[in-house]
Structures are given as C-alpha cells and as structure tokens.
PDB file of C-alpha atoms in Angstrom:
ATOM      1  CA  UNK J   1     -55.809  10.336 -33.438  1.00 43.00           C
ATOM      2  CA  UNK J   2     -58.881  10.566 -32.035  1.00 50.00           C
ATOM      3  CA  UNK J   3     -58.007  12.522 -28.879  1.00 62.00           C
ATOM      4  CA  UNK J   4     -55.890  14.939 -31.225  1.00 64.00           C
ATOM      5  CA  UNK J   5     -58.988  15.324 -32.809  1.00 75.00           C
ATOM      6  CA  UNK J   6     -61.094  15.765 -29.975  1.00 85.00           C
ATOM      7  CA  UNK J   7     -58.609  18.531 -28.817  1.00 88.00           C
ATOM      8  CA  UNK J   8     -58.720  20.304 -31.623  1.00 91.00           C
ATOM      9  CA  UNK J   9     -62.400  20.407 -31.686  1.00 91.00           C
ATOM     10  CA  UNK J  10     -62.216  21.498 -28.113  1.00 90.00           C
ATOM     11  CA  UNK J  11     -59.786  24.450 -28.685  1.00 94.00           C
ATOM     12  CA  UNK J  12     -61.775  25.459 -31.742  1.00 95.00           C
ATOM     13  CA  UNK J  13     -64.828  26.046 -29.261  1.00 92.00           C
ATOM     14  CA  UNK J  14     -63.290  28.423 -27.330  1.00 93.00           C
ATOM     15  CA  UNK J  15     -60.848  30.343 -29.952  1.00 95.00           C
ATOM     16  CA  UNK J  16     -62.508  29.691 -33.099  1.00 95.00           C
ATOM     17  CA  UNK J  17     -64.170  32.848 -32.916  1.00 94.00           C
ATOM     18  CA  UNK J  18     -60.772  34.788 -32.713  1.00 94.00           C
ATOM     19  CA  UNK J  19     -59.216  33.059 -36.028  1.00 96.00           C
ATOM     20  CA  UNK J  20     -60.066  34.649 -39.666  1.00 96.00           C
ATOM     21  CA  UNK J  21     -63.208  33.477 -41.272  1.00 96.00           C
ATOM     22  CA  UNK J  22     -60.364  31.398 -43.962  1.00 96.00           C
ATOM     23  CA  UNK J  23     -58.757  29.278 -40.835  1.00 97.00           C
ATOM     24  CA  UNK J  24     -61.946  28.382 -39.441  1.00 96.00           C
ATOM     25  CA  UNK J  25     -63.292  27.383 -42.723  1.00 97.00           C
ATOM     26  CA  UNK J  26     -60.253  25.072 -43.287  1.00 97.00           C
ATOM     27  CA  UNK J  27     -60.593  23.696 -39.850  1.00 96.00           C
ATOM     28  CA  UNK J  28     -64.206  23.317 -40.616  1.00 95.00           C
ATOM     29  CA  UNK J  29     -63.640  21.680 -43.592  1.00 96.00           C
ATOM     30  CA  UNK J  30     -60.817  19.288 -42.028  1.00 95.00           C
ATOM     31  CA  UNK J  31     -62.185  18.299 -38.908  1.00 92.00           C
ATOM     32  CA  UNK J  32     -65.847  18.227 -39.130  1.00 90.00           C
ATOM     33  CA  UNK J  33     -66.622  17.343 -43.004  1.00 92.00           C
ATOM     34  CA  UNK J  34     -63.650  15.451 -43.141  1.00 92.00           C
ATOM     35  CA  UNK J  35     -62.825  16.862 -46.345  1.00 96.00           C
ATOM     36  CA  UNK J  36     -58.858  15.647 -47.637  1.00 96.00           C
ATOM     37  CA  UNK J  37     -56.358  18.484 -48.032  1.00 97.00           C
ATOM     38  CA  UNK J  38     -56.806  17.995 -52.002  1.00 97.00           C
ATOM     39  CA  UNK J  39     -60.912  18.870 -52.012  1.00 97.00           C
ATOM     40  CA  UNK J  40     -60.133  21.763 -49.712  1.00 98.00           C
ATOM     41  CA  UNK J  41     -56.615  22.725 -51.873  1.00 98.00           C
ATOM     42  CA  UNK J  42     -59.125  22.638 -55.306  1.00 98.00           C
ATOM     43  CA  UNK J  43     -61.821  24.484 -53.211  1.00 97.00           C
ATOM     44  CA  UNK J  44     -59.684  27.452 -52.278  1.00 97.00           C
ATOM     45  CA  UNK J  45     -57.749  27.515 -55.544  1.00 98.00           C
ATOM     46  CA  UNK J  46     -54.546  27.053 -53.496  1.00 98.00           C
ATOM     47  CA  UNK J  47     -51.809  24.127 -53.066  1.00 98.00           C
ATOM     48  CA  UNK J  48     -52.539  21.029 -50.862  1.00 97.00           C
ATOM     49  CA  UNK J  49     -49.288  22.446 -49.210  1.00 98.00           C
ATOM     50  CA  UNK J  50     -50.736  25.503 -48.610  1.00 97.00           C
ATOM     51  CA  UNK J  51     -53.741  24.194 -46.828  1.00 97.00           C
ATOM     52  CA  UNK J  52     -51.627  21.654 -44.939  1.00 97.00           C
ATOM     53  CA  UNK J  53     -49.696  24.699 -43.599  1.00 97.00           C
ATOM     54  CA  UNK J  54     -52.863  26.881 -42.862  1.00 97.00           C
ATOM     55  CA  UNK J  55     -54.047  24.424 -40.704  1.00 97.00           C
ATOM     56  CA  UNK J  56     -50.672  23.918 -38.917  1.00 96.00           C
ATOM     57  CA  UNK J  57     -50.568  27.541 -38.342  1.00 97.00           C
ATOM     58  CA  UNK J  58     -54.598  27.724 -37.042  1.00 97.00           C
ATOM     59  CA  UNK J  59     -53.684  25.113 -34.477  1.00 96.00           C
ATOM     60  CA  UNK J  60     -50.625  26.441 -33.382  1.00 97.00           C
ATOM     61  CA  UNK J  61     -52.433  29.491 -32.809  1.00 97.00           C
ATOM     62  CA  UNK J  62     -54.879  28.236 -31.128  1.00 97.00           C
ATOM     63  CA  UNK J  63     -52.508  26.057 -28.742  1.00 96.00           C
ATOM     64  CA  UNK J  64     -50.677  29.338 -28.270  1.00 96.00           C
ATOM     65  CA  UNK J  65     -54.140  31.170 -26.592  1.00 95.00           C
ATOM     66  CA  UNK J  66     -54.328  28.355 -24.921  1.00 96.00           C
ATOM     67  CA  UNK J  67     -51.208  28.720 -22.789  1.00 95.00           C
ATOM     68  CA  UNK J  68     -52.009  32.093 -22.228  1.00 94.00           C
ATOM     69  CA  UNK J  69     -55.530  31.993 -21.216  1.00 93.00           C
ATOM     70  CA  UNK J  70     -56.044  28.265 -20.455  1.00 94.00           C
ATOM     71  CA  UNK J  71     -60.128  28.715 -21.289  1.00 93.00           C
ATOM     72  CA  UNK J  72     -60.064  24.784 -21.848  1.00 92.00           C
ATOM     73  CA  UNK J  73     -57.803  23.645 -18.895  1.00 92.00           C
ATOM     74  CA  UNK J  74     -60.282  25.357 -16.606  1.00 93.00           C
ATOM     75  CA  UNK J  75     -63.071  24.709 -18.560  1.00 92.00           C
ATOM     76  CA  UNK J  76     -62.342  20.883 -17.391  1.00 91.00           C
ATOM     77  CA  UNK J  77     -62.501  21.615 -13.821  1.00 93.00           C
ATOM     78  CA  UNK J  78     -64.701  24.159 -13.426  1.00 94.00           C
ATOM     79  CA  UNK J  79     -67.027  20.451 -14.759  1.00 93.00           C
ATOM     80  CA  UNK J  80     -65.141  18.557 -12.231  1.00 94.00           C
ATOM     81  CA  UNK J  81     -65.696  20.835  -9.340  1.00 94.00           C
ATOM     82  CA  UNK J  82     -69.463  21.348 -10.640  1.00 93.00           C
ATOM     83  CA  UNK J  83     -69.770  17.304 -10.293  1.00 92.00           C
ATOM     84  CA  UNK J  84     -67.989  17.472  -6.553  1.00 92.00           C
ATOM     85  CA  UNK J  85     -70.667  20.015  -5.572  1.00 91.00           C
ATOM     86  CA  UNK J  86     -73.458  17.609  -6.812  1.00 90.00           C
ATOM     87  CA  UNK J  87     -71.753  14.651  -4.758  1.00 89.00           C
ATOM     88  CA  UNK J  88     -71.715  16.792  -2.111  1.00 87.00           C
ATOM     89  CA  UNK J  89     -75.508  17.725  -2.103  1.00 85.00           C
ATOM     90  CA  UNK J  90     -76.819  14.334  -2.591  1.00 84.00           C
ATOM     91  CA  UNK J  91     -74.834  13.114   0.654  1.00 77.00           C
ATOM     92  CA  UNK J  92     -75.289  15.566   3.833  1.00 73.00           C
ATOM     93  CA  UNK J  93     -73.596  18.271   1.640  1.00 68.00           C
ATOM     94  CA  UNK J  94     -70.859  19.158   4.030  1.00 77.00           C
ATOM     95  CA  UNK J  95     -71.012  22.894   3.956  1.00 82.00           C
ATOM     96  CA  UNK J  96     -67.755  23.803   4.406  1.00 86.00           C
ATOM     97  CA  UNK J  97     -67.175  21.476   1.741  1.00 88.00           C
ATOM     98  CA  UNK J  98     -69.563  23.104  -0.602  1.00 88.00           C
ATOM     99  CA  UNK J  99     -67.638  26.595   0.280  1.00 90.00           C
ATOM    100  CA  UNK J 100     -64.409  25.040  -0.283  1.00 91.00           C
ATOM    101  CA  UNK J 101     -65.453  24.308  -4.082  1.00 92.00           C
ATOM    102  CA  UNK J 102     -66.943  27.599  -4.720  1.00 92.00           C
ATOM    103  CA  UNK J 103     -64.490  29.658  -3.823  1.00 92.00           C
ATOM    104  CA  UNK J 104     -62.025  27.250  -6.117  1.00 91.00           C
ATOM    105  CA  UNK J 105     -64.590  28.283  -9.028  1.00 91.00           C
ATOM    106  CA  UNK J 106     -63.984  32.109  -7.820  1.00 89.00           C
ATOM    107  CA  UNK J 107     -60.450  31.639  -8.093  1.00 89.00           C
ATOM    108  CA  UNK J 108     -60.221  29.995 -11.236  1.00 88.00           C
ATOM    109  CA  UNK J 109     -61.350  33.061 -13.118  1.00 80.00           C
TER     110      UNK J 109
ATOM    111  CA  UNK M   1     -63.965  57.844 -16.031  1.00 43.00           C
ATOM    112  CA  UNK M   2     -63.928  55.671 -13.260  1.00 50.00           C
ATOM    113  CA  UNK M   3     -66.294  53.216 -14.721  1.00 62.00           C
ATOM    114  CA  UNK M   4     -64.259  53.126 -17.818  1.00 64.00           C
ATOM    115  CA  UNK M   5     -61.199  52.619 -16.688  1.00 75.00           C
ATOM    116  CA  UNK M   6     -62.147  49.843 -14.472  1.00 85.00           C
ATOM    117  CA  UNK M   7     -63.617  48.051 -17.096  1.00 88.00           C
ATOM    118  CA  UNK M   8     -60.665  48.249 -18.967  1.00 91.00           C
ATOM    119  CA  UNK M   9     -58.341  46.784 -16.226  1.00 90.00           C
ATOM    120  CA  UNK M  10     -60.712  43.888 -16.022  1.00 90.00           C
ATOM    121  CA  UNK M  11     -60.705  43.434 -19.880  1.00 94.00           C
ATOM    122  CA  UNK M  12     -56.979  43.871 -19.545  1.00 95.00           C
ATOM    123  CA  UNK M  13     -56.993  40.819 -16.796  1.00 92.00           C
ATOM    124  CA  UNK M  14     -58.671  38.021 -19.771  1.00 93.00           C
ATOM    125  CA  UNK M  15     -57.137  39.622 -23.116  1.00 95.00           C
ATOM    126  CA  UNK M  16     -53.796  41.387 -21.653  1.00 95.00           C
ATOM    127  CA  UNK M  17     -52.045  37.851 -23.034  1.00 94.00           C
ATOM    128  CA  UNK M  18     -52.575  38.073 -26.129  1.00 94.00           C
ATOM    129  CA  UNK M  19     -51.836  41.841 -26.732  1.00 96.00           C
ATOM    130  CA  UNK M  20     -48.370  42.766 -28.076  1.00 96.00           C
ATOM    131  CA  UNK M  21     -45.543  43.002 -25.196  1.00 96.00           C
ATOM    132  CA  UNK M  22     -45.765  47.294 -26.393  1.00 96.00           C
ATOM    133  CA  UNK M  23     -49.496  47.125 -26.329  1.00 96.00           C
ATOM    134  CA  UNK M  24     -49.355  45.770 -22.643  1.00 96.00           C
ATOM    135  CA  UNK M  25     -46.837  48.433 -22.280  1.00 97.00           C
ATOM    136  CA  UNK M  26     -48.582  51.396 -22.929  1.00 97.00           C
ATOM    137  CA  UNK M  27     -52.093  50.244 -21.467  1.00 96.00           C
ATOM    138  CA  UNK M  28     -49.748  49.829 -18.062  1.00 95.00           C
ATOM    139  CA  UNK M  29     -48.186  52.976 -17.768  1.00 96.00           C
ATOM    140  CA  UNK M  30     -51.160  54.525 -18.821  1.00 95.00           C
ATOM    141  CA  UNK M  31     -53.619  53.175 -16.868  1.00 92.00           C
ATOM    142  CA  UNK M  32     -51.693  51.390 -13.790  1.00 90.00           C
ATOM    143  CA  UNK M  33     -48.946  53.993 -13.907  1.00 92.00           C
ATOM    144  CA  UNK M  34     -50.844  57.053 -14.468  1.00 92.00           C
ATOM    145  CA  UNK M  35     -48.148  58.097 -17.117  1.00 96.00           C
ATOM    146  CA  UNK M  36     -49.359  61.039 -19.565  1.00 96.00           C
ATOM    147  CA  UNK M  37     -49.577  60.319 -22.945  1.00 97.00           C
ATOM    148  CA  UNK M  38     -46.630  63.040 -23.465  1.00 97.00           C
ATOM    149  CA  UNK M  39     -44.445  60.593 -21.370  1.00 97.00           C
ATOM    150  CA  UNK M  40     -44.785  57.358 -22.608  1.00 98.00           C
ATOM    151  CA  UNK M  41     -44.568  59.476 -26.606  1.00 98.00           C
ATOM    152  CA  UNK M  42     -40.893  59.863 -24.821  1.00 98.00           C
ATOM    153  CA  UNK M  43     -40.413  56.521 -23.378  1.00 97.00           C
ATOM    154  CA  UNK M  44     -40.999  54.982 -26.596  1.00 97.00           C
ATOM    155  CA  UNK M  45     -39.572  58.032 -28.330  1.00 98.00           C
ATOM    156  CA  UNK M  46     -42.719  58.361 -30.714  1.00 98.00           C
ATOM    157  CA  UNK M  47     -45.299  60.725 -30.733  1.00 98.00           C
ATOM    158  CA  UNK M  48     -48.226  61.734 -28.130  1.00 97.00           C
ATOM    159  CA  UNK M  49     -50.438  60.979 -31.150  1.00 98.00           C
ATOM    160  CA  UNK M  50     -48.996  57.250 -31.973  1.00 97.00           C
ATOM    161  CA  UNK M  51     -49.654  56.749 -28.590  1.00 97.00           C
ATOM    162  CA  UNK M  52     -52.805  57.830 -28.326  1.00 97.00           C
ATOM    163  CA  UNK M  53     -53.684  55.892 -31.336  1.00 97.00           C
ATOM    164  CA  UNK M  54     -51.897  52.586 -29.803  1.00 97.00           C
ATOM    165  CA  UNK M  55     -53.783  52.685 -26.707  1.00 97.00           C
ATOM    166  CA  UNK M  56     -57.177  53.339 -28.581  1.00 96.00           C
ATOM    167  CA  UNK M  57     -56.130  49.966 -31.061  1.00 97.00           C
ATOM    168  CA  UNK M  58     -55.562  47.890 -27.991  1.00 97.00           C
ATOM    169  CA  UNK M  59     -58.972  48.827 -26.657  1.00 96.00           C
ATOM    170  CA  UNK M  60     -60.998  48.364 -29.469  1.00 97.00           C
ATOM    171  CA  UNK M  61     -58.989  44.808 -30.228  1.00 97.00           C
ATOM    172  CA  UNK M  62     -59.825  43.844 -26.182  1.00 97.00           C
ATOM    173  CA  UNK M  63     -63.617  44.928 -26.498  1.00 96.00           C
ATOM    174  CA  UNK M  64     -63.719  42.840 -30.284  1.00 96.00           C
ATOM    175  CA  UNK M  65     -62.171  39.948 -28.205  1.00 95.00           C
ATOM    176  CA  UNK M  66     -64.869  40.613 -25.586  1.00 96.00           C
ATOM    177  CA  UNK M  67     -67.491  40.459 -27.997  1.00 95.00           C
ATOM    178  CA  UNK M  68     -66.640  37.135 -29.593  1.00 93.00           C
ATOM    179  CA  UNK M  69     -65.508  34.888 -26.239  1.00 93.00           C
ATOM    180  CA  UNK M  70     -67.690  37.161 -23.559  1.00 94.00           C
ATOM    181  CA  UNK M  71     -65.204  36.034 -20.611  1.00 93.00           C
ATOM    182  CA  UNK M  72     -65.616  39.054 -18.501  1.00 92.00           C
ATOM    183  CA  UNK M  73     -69.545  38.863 -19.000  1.00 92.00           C
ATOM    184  CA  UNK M  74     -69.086  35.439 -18.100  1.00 93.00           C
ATOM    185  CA  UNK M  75     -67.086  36.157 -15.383  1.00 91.00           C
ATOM    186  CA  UNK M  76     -69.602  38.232 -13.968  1.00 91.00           C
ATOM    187  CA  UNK M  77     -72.162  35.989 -13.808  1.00 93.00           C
ATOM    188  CA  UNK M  78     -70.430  33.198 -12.584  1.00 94.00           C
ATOM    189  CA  UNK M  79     -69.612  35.514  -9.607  1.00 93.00           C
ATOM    190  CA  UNK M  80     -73.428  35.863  -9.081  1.00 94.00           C
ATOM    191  CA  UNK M  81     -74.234  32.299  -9.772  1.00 94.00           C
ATOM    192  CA  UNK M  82     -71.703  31.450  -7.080  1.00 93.00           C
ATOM    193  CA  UNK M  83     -73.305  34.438  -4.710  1.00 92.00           C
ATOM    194  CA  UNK M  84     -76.779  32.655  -5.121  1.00 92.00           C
ATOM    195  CA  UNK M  85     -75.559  29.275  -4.426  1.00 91.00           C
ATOM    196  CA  UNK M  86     -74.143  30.279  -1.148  1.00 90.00           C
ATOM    197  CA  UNK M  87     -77.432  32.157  -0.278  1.00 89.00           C
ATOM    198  CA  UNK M  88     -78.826  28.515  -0.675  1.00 87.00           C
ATOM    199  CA  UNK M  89     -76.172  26.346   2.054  1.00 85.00           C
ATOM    200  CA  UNK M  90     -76.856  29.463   4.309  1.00 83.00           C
ATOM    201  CA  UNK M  91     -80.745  27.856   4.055  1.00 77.00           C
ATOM    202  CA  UNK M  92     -82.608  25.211   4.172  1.00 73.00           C
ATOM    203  CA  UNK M  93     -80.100  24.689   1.361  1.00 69.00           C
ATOM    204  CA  UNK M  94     -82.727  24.006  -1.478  1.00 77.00           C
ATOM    205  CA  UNK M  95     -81.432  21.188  -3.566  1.00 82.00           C
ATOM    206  CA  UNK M  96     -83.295  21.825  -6.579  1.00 87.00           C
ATOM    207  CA  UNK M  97     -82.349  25.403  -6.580  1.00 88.00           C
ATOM    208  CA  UNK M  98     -78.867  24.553  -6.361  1.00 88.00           C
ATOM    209  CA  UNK M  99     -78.798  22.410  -9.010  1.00 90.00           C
ATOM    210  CA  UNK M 100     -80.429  24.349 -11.325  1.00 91.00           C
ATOM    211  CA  UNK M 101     -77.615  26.847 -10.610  1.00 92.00           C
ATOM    212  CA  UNK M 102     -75.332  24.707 -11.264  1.00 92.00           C
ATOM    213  CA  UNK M 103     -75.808  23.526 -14.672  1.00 92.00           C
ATOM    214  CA  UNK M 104     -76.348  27.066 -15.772  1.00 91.00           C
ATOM    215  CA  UNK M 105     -72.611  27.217 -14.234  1.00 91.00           C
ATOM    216  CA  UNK M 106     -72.039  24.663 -16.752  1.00 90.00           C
ATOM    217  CA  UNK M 107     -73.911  26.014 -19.979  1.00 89.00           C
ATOM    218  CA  UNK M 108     -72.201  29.180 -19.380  1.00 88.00           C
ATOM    219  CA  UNK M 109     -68.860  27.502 -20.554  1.00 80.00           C
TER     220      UNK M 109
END
C-alpha cells in the first residue's frame, strides 16, 4: 500500500499540473490529507462513488502519460546515473567513464 | 519562420504523445511533410479553415503543456549542464565544480 502510494505521489509530481484543478484536489485530498471518500463525497456535494471513480480515472490518466512520456522512469535514472558520476569522481574518475554516463543523460531526453 | 518551426518540432518531440492520433496528423504533414493547408483540408476532406484552426489548437495545447511541466526548457539546460561538466574532465577536472553541477542536474527534475 505504501509503494502504491508512494507511486502515486510520484506520478502526481510530474503530471499533476496537466489534470483539472477538481482531480488534483481529490488526489490532494486522498493522498496527502488522508481525507475518506465520504468527507471528500460531502465536500464536493457528490456520491462517495463518484469520488471513488474520479480518482480511478486521475490515476489512470496519469499512468497513461506515463507510458507515453516515461518523465518518472527516467527521472529514476537520470538519479542513478547522477550517483555513478559521483562514484566515479571520488575514485580516479575514469574519464571515459564519466563520458559514458553523460552521454546516457543526453540520450535519455 | 525558421525559429518557429523548430521550436515546434522540438515541442512536438515531449508533447506529440499525448496529442490526438489527427492532431499528430496534421502537425506532420504540415510541418514534416510540407503539405499546404489546402491539402491536408482534402486529405481529411474538411476545410482549409478547420485545419488551420486544428493545427493552431495543437500548438497552443503543446506550449500550455510546456508551460506547466517545462521539459524542453529543461531539456535545454540539461544539455548545457552536461556541456559544462565535460569542460571540467577536459581539466584539472574540478571536483567541486562538478558536483555542484550535478545536483543542479538533480533539482532540475
């Protein structure tokens, strides 16, 4: 539960900002106040069904930018090759090891 | 014109996925095909005015996209970030520098 969670909050990083102002309030609600469905059902004037749904949907949505543009995927190693380059300069920072990485964090973009 | 239109191919490389499969359509023959506005109004069998109109909505939806998530801007200066960090192995490779670049490689995420 708590990874699902943690990927959600993740996802909602990068693609909150393309979801209506009403799924990231849910989501906000949900996730980060930990608010049930009921509170945020009575708060919207709407059915706990409805909110159930409108949070299925903002996740699915969310998942679905995902796939295309895979922000969070390389998001993760862009950090991990980041953390190779810092090995790497502590040690006798192999050069052509260095180069290696950075032009794997050209590529990713 | 040049300008423009380049900048538009590189906002088409981040957002293209998540345009409409027509959207991606038109912005293609238009721009990578060099089709006129009168022929894709035929190869859709619409007008030279819907089109027009189609091609402007999938702009202004790419630069709105652009303005929220920033992943061409981004993009940009992780090319320069990169640029400067070579400049630094080609040195007395500066360890401080380089990881000062580096973690504004990762706050850029």
């Amino acid at each position: 539960m708590l990874e699902k969670t943690t990927r959600i909050n993740l996802l909602y990083d990068f693609y909150g900002p393309l979801l209506t102002e009403r799924q990231r309030t849910m989501l906000e609600l949900y996730y980060h106040e930990d608010w049930s469905l009921g509170e945020i059902a009575d708060y919207f004037g709407i059915s706990r069904q409805a909110v159930f749904e409108g949070i299925k949907r903002a996740r699915k949505i969310m998942e679905g930018m995902e796939q295309e543009l895979r922000l969070f995927a390389k998001h993760v190693r862009r950090r991990e090759i980041v953390e190779q380059i810092r090995t790497e300069m502590k040690g006798s920072s192999d050069r052509k090891a260095v180069e290696s990485l950075l032009q794997e964090l050209l590529d990713l973009d």
